[in-house]
XYZ file of N, CA and C in Angstrom:
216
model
N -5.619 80.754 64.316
C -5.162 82.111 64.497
C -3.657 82.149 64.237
N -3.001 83.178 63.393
C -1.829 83.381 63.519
C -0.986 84.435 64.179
N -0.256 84.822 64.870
C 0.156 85.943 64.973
C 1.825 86.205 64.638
N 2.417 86.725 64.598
C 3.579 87.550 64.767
C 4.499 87.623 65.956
N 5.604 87.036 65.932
C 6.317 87.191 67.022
C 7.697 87.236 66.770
N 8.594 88.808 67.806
C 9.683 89.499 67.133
C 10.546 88.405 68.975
N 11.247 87.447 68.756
C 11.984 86.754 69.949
C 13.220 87.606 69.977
N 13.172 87.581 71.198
C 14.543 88.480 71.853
C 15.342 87.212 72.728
N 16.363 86.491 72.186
C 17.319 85.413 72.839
C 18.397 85.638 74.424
N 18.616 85.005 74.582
C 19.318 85.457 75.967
C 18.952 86.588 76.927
N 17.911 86.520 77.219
C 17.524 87.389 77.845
C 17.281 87.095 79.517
N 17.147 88.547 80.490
C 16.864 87.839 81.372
C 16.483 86.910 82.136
N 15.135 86.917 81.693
C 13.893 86.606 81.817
C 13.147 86.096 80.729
N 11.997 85.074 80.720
C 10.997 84.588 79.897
C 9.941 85.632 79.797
N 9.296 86.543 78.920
C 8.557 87.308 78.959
C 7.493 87.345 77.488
N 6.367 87.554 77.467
C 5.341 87.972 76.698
C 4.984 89.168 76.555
N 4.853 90.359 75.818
C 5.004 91.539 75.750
C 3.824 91.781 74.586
N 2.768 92.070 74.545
C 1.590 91.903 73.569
C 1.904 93.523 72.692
N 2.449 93.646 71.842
C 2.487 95.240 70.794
C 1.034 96.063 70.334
N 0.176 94.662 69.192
C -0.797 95.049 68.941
C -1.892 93.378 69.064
N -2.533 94.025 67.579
C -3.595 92.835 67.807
C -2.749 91.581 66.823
N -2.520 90.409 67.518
C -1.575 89.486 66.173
C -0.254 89.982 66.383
N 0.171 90.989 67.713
C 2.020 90.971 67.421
C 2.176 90.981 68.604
N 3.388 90.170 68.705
C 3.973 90.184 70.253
C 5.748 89.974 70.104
N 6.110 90.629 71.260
C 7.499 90.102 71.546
C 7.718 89.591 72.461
N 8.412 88.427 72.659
C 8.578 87.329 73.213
C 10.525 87.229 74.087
N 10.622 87.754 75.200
C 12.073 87.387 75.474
C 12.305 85.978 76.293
N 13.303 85.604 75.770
C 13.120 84.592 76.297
C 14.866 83.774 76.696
N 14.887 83.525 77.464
C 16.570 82.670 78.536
C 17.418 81.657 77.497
N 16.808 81.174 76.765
C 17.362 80.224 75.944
C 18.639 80.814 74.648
N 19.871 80.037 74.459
C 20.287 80.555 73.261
C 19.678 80.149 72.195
N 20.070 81.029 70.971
C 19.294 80.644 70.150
C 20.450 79.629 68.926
N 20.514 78.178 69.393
C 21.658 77.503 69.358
C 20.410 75.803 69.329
N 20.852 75.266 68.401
C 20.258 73.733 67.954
C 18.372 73.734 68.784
N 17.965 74.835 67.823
C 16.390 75.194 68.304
C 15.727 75.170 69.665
N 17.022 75.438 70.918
C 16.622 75.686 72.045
C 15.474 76.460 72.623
N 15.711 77.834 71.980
C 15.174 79.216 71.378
C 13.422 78.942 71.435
N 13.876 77.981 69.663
C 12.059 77.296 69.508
C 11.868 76.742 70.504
N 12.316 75.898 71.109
C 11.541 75.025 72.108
C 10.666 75.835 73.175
N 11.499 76.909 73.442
C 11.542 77.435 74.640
C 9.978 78.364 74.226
N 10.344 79.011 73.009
C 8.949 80.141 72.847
C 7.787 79.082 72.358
N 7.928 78.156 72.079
C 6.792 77.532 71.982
C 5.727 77.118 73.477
N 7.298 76.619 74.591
C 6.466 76.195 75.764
C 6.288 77.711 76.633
N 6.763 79.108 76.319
C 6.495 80.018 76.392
C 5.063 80.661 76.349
N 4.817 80.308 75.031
C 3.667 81.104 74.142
C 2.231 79.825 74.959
N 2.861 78.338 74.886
C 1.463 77.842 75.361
C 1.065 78.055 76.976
N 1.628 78.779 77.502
C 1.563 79.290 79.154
C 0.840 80.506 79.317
N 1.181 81.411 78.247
C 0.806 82.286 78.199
C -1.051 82.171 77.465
N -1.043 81.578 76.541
C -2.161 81.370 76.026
C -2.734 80.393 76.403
N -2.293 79.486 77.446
C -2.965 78.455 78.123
C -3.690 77.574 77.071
N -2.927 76.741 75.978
C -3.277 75.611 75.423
C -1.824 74.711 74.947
N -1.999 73.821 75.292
C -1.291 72.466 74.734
C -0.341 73.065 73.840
N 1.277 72.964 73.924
C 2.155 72.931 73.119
C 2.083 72.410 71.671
N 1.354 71.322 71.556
C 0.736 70.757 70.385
C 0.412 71.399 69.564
N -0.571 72.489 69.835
C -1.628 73.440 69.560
C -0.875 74.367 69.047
N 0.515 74.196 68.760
C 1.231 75.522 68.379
C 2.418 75.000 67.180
N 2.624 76.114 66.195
C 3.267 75.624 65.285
C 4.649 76.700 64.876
N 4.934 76.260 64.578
C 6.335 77.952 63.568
C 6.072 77.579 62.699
N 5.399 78.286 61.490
C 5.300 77.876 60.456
C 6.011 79.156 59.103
N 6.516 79.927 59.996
C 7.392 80.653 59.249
C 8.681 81.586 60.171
N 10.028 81.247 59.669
C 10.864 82.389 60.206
C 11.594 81.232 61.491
N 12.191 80.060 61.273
C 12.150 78.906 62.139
C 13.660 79.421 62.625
N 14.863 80.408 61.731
C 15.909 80.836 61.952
C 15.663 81.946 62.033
N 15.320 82.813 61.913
C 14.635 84.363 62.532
C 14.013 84.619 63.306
N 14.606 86.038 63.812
C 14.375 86.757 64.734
C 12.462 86.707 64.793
N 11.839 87.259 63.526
C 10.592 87.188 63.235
C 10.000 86.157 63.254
N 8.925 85.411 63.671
C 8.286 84.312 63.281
C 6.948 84.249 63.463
N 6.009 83.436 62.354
C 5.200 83.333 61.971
C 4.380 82.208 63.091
N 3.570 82.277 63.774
C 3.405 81.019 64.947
C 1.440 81.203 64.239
N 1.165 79.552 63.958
C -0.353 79.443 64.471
C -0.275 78.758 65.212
N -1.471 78.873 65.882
C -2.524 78.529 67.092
C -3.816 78.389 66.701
N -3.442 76.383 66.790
C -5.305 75.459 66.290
C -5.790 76.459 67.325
């Protein structure tokens, strides 16, 4: 599965925010400074979807705001 995800950096709070079907926005505490950012929405996104960090990829948009994430 792939979906869509618009990350919002420095933010309060760690949050999951579902838009539609395949889009979400994601805020999340981390700067977005030597792929903190990624780290963070990856162990984000597998909490939320309850599977293995593993299980998750950026496979597009690795310096953008936008990014492309599958999920084996």
């Amino acid at each position: 599965m792939r979906i869509y995800i618009k990350v919002t950096p420095r933010a309060s709070k760690n949050e999951v925010i579902k838009i539609s079907e395949g889009e979400y926005k994601v805020k999340l505490t981390a700067p977005p400074v030597d792929g903190k950012a990624n780290a963070m929405l990856l162990k984000v996104l597998a909490e939320y979807f309850n599977v293995p960090i593993s299980s998750l990829s950026i496979i597009g948009g690795k310096s953008a705001r936008i990014k492309l994430i599958e999920i084996l």
